[in-house]
mmCIF file of N, CA and C in Angstrom:
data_model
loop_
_atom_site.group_PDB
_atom_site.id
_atom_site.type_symbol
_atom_site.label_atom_id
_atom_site.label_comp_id
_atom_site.label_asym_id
_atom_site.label_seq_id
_atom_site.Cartn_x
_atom_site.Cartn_y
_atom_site.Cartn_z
ATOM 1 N N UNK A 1 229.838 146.560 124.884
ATOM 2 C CA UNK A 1 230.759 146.479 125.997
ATOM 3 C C UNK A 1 232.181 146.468 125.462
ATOM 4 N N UNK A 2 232.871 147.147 126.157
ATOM 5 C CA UNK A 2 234.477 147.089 125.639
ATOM 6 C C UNK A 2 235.080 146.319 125.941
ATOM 7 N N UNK A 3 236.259 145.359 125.452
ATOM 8 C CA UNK A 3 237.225 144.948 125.996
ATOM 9 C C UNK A 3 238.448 144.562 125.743
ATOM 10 N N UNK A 4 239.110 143.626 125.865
ATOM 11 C CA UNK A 4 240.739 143.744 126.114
ATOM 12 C C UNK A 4 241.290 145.298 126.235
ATOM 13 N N UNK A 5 241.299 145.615 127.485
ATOM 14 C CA UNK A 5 242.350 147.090 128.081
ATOM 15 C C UNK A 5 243.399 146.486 127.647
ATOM 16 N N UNK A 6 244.629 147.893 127.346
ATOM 17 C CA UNK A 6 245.750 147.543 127.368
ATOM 18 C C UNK A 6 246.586 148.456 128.294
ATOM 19 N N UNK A 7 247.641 148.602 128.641
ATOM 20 C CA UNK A 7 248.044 149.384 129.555
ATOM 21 C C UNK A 7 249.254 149.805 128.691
ATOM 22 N N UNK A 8 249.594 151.030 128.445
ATOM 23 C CA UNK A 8 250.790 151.111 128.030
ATOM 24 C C UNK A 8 251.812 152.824 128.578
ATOM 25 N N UNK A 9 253.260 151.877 129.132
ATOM 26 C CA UNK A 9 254.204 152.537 129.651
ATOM 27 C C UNK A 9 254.059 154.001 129.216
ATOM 28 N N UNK A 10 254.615 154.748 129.782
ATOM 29 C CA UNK A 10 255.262 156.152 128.939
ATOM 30 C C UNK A 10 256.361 156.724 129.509
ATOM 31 N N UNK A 11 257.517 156.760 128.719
ATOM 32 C CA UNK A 11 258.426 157.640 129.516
ATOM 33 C C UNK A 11 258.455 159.241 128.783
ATOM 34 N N UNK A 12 258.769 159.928 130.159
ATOM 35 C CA UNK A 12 258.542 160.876 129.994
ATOM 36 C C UNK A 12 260.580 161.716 129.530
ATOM 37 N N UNK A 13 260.151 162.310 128.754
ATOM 38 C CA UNK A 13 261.489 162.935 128.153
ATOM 39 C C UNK A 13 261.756 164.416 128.556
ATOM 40 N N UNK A 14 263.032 164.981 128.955
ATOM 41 C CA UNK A 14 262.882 165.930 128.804
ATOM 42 C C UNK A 14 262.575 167.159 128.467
ATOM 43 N N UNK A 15 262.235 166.873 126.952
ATOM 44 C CA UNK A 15 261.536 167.862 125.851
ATOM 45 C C UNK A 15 260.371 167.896 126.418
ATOM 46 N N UNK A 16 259.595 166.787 127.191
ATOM 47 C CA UNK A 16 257.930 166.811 127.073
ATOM 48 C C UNK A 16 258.121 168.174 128.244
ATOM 49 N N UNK A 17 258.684 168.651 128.829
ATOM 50 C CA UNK A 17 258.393 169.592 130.162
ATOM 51 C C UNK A 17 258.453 170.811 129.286
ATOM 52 N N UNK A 18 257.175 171.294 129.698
ATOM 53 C CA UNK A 18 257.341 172.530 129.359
ATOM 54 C C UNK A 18 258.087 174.171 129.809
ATOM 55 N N UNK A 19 257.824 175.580 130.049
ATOM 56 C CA UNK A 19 258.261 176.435 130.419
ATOM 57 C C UNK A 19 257.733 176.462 132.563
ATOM 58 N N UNK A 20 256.628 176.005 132.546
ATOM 59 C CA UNK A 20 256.092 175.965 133.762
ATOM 60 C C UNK A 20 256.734 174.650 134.782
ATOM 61 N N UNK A 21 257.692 173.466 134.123
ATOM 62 C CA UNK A 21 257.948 172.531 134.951
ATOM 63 C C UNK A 21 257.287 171.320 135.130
ATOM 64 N N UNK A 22 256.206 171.043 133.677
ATOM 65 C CA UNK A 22 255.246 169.850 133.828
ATOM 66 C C UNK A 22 255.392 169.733 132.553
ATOM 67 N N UNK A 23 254.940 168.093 132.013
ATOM 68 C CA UNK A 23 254.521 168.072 130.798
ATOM 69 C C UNK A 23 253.558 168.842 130.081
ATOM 70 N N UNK A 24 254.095 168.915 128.885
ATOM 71 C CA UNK A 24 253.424 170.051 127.723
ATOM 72 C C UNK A 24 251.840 169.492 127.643
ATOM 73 N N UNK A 25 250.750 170.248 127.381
ATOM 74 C CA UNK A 25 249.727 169.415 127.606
ATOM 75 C C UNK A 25 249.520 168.609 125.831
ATOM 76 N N UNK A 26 250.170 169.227 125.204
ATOM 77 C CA UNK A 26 250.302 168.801 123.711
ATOM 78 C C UNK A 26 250.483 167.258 123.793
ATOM 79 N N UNK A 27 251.598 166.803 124.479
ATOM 80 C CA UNK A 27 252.365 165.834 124.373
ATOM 81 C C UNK A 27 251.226 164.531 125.044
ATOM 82 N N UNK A 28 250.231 165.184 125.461
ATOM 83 C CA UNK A 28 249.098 163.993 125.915
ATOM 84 C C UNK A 28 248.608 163.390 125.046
ATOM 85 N N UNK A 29 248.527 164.185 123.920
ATOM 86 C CA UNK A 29 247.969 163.627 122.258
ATOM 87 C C UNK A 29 248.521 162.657 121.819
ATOM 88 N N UNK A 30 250.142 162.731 122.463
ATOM 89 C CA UNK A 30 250.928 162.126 121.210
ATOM 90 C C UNK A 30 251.032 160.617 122.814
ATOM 91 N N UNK A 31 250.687 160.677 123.457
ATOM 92 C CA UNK A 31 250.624 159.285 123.976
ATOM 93 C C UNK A 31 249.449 158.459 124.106
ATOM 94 N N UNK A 32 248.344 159.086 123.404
ATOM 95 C CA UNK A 32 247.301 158.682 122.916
ATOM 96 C C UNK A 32 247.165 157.745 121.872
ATOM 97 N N UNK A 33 248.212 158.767 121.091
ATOM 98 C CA UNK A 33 248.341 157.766 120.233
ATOM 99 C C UNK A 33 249.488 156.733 119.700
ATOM 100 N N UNK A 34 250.345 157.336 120.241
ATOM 101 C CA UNK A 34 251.051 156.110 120.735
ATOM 102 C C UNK A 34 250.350 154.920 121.497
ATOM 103 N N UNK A 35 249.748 154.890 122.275
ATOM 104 C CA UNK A 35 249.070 153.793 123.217
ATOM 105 C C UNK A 35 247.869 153.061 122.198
ATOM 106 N N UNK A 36 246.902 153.972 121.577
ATOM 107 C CA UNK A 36 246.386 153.518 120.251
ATOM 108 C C UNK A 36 246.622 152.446 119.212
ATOM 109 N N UNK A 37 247.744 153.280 118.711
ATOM 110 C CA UNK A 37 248.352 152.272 117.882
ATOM 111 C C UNK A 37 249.010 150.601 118.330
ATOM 112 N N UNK A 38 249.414 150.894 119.680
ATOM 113 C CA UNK A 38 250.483 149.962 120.415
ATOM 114 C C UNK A 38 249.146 148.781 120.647
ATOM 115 N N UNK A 39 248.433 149.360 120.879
ATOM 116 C CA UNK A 39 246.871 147.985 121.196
ATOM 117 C C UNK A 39 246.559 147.685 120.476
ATOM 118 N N UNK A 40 246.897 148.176 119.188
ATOM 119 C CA UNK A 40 246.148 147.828 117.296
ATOM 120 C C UNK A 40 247.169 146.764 117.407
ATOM 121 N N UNK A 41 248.429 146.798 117.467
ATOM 122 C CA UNK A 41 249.308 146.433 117.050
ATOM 123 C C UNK A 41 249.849 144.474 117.690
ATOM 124 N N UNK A 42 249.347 144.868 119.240
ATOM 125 C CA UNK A 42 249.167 143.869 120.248
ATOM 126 C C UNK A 42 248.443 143.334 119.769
ATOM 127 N N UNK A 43 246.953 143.658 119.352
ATOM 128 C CA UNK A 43 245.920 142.437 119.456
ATOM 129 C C UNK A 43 245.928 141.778 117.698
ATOM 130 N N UNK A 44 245.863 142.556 117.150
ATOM 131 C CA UNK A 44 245.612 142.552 115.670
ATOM 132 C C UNK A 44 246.720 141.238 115.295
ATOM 133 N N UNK A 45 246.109 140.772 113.926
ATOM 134 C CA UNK A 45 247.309 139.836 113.674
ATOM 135 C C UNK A 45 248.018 140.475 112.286
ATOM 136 N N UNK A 46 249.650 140.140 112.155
ATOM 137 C CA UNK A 46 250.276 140.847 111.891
ATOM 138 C C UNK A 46 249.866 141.248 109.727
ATOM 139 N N UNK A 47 249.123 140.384 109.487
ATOM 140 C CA UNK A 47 248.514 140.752 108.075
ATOM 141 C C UNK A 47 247.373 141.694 108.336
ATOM 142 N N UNK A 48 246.536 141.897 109.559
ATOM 143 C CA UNK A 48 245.847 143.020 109.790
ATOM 144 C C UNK A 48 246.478 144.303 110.022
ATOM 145 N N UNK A 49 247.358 144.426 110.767
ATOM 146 C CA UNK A 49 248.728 145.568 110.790
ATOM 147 C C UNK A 49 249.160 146.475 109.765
ATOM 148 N N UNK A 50 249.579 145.109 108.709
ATOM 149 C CA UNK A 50 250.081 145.560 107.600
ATOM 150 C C UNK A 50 248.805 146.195 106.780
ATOM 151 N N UNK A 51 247.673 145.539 106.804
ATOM 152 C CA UNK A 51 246.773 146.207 105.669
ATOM 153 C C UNK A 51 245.939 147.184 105.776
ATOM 154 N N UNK A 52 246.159 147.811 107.393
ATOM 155 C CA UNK A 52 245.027 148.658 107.697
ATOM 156 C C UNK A 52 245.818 149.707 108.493
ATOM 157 N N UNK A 53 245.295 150.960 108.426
ATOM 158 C CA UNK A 53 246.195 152.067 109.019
ATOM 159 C C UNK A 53 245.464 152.946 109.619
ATOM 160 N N UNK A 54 245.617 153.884 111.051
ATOM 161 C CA UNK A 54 244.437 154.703 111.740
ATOM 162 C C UNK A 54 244.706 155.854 111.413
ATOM 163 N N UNK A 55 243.704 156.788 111.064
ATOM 164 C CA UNK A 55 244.260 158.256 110.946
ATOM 165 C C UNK A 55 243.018 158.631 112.204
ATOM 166 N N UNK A 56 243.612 159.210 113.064
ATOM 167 C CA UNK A 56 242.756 160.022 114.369
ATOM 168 C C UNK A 56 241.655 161.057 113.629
ATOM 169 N N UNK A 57 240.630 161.256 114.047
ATOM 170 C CA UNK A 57 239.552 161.834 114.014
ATOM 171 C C UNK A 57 239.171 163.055 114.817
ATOM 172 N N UNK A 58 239.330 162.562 116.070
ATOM 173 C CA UNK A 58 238.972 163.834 117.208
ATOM 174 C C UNK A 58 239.677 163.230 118.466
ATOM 175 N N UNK A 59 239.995 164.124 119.260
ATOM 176 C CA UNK A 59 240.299 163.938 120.729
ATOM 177 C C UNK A 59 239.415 164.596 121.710
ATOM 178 N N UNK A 60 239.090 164.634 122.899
ATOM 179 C CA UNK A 60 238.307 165.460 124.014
ATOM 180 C C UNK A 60 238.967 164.392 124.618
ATOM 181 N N UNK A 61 239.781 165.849 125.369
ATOM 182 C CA UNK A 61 240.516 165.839 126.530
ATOM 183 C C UNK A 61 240.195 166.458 127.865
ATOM 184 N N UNK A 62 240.351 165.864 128.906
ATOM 185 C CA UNK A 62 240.183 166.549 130.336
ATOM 186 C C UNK A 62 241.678 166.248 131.407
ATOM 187 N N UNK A 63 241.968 167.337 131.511
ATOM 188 C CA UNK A 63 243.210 167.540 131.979
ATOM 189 C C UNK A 63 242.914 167.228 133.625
ATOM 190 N N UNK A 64 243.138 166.814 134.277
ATOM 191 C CA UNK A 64 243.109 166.425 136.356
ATOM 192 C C UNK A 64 244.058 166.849 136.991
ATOM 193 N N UNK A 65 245.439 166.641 136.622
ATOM 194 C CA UNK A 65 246.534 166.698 136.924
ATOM 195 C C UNK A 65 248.300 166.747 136.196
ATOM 196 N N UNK A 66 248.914 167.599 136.771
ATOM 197 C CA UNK A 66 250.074 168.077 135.625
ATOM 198 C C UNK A 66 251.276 166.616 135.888
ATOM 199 N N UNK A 67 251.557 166.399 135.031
ATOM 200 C CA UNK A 67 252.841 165.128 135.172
ATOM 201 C C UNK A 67 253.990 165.774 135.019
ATOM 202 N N UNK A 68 254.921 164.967 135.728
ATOM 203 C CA UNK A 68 256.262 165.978 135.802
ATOM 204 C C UNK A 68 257.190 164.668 135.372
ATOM 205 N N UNK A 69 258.980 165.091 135.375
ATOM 206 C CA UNK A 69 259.549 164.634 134.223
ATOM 207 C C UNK A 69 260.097 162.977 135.200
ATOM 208 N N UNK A 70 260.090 163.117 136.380
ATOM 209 C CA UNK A 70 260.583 161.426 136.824
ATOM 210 C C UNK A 70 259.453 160.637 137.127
ATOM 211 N N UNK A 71 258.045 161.288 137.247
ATOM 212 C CA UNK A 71 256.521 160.341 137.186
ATOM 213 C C UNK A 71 256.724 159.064 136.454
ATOM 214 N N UNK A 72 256.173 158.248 136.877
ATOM 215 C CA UNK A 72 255.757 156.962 136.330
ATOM 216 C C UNK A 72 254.120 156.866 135.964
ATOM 217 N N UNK A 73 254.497 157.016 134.692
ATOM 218 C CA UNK A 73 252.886 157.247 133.750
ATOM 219 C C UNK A 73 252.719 156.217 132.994
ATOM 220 N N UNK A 74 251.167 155.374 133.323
ATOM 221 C CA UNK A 74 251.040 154.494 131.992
ATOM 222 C C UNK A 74 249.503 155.341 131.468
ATOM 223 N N UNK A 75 249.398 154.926 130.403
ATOM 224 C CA UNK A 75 248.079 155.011 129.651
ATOM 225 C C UNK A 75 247.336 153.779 129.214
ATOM 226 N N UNK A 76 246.241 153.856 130.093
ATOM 227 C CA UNK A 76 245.565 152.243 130.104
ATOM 228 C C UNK A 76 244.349 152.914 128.785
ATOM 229 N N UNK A 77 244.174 152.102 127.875
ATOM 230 C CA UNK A 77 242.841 152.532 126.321
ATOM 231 C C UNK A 77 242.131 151.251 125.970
ATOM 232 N N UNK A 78 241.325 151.578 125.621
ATOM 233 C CA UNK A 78 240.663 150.358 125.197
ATOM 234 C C UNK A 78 239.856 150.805 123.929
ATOM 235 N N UNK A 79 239.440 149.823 123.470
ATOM 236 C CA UNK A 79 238.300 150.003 122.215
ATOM 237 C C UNK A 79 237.092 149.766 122.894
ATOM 238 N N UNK A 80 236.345 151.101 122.843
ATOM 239 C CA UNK A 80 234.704 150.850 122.991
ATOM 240 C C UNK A 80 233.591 150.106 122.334
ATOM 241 N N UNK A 81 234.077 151.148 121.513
ATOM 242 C CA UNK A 81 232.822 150.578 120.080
ATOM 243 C C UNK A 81 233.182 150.713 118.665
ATOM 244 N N UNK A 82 232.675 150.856 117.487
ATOM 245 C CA UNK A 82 233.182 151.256 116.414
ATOM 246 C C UNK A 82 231.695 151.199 115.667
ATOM 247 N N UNK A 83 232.484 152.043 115.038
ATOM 248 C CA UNK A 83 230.562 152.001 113.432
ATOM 249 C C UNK A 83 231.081 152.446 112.047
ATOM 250 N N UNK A 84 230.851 151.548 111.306
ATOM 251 C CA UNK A 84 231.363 151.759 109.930
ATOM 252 C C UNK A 84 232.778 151.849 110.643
ATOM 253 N N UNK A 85 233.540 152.903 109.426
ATOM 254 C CA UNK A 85 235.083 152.525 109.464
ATOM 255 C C UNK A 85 235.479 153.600 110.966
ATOM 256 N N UNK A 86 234.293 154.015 111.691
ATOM 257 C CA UNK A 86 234.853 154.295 112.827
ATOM 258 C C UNK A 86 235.184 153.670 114.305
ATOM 259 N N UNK A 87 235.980 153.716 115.057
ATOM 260 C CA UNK A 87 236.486 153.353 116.504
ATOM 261 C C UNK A 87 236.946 154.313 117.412
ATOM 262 N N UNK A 88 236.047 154.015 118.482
ATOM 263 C CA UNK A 88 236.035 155.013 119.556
ATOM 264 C C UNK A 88 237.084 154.244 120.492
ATOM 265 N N UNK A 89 237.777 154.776 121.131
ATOM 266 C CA UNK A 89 238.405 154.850 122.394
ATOM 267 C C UNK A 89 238.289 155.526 123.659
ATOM 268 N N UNK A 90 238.839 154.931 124.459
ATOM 269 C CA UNK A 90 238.856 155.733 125.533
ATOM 270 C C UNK A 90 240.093 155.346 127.031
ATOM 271 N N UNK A 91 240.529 156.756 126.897
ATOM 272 C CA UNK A 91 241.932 156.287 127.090
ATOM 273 C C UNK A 91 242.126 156.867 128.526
ATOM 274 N N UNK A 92 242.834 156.841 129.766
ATOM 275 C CA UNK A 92 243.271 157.294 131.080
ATOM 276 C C UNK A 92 244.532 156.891 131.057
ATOM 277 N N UNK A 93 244.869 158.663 131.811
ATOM 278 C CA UNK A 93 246.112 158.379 131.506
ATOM 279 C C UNK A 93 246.474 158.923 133.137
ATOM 280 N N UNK A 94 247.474 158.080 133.483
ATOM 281 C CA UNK A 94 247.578 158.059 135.165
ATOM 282 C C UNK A 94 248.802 157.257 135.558
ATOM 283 N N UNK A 95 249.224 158.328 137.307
ATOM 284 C CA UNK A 95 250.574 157.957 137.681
ATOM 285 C C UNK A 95 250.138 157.282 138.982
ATOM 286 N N UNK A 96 250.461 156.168 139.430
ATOM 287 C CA UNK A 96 250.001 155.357 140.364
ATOM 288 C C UNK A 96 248.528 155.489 140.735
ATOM 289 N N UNK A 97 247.727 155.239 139.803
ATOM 290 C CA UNK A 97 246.625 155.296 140.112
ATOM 291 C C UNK A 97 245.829 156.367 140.508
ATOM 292 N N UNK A 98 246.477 157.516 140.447
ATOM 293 C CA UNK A 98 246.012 158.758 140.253
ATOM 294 C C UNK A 98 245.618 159.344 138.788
ATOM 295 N N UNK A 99 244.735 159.687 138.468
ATOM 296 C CA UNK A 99 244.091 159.927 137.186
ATOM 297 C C UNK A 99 244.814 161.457 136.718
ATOM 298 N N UNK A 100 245.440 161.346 135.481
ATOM 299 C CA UNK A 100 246.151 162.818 135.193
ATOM 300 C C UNK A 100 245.314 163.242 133.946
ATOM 301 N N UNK A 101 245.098 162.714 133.060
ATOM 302 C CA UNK A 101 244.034 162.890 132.159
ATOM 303 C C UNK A 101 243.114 161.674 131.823
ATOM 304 N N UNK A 102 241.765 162.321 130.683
ATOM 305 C CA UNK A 102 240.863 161.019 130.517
ATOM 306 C C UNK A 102 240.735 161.746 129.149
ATOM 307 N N UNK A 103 240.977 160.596 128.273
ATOM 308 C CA UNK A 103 240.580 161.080 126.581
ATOM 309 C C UNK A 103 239.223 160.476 126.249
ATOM 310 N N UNK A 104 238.879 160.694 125.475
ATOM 311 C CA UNK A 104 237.651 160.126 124.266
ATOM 312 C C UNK A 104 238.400 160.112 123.403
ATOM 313 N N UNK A 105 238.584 159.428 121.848
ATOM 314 C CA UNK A 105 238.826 159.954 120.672
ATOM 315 C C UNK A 105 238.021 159.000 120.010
ATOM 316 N N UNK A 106 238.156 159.795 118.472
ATOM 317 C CA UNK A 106 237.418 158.962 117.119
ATOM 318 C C UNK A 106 238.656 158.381 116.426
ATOM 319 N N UNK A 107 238.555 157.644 115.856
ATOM 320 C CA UNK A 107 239.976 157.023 114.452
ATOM 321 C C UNK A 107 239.256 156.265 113.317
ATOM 322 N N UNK A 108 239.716 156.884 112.523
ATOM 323 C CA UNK A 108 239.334 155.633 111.483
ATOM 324 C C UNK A 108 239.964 155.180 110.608
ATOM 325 N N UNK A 109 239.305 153.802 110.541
ATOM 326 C CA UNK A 109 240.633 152.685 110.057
ATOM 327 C C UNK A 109 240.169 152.978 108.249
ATOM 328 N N UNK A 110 241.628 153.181 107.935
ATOM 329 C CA UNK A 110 241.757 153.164 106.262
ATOM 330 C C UNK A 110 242.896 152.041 105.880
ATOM 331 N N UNK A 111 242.420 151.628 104.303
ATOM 332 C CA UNK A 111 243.237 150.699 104.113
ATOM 333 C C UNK A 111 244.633 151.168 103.532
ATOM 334 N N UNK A 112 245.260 150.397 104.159
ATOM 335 C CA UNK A 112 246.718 150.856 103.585
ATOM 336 C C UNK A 112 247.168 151.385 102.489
ATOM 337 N N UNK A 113 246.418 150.643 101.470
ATOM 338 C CA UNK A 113 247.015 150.446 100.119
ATOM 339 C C UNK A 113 246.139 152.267 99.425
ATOM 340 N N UNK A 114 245.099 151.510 99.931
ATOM 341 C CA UNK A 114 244.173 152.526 98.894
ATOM 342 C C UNK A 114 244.447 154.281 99.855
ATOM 343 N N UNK A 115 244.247 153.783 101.157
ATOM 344 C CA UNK A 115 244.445 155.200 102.542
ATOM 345 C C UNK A 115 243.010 155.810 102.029
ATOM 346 N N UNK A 116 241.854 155.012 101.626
ATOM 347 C CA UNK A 116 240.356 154.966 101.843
ATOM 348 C C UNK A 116 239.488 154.453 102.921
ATOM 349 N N UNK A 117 238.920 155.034 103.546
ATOM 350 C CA UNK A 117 237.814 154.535 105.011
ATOM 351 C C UNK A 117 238.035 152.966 104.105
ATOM 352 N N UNK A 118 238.106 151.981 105.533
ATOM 353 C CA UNK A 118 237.668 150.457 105.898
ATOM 354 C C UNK A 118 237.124 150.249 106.542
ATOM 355 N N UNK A 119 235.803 149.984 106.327
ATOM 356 C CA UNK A 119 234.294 149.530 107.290
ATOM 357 C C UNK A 119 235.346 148.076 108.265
ATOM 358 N N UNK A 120 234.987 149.062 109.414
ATOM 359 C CA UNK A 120 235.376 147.658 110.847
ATOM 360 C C UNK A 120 234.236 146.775 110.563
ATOM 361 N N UNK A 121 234.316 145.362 110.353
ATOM 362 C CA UNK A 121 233.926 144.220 110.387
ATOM 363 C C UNK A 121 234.033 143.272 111.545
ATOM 364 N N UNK A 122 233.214 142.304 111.818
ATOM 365 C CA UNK A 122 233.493 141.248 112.775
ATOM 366 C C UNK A 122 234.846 141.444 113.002
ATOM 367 N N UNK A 123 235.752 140.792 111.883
ATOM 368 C CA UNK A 123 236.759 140.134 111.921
ATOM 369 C C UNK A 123 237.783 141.247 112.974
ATOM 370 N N UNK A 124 237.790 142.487 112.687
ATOM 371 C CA UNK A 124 238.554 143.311 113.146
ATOM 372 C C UNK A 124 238.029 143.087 114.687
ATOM 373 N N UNK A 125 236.426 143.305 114.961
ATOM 374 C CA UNK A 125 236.020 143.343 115.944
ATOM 375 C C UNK A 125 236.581 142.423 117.509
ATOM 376 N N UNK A 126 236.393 140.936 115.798
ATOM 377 C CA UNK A 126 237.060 139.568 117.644
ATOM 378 C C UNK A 126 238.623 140.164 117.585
ATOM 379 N N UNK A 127 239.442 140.850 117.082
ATOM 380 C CA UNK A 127 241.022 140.869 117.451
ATOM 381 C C UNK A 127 240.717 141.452 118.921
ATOM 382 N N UNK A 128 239.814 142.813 119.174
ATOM 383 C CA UNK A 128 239.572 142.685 120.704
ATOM 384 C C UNK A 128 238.694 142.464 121.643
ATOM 385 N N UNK A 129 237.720 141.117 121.099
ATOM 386 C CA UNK A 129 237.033 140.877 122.106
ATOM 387 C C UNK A 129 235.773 141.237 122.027
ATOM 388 N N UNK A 130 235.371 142.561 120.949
ATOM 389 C CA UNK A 130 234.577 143.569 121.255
ATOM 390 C C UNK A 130 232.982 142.775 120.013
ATOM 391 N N UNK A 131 231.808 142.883 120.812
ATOM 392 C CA UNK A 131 230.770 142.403 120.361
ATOM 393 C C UNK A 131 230.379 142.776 119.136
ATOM 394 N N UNK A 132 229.460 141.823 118.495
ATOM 395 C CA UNK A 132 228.952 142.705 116.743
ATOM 396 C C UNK A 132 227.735 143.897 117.348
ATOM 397 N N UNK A 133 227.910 144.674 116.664
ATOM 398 C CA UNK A 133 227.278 145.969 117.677
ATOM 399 C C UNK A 133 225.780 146.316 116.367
ATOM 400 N N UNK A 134 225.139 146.722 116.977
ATOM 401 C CA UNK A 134 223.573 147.434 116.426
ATOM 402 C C UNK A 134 223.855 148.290 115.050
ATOM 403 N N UNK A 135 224.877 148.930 115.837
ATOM 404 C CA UNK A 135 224.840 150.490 115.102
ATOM 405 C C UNK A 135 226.229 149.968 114.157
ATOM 406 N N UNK A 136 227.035 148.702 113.898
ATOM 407 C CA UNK A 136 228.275 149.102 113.055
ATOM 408 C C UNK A 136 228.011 149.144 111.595
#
């Protein structure tokens, strides 16, 4: 079971609009992971921060709806699950409660120092809540 959601803001910039008058669909990536990181960063304590770093894996994306440049967009993500040094997410990204996209992604946590896979452990696990799982 997943938990602690986080919700996080996005403002939208002029650059993100593309030639058609909506955000670039590129720029969904990059608030993915922005929002990603921003929940590592929230829950984690700050010697976990420092010693562990995400490099993204995969995204699957489904596009619903185009966002435009004065929208009020947050991206609510959470941590699903994780196995070995992997963590799944799953992220919605939406303007008053209207759904504009829905991600999946993979990440996996490497250690800072070495920037070698770090098997997620308990410890990482309680920063959100999230159960010791079958498969980690």
């Amino acid at each position: 079971m997943s938990a602690k959601p986080f919700a996080f803001p996005i403002k939208i910039l002029p650059d993100d609009i593309d030639f058609m008058g909506h955000v670039n669909n590129a720029r969904y990536l990059g608030w993915v992971q922005d929002a990603v990181l921003a929940h590592w960063r929230k829950f984690a304590p700050d010697d976990a921060v420092a010693s562990r770093a995400w490099v993204a894996l995969k995204h699957e994306i489904t596009y619903r709806k185009p966002a435009f440049l004065e929208d009020d967009v947050i991206a609510r993500t959470v941590l699903e699950s994780t196995r070995g040094a992997r963590a799944f997410y799953s992220t919605v990204i939406e303007r008053g409660g209207e759904v504009l996209a829905e991600v999946k992604s993979s990440w996996c946590c490497i250690d800072a120092e070495s920037l070698k896979p770090a098997r997620i452990g308990e410890e990482i696990r309680s920063y959100f809540n999230l159960r010791d799982q079958a498969a980690s």
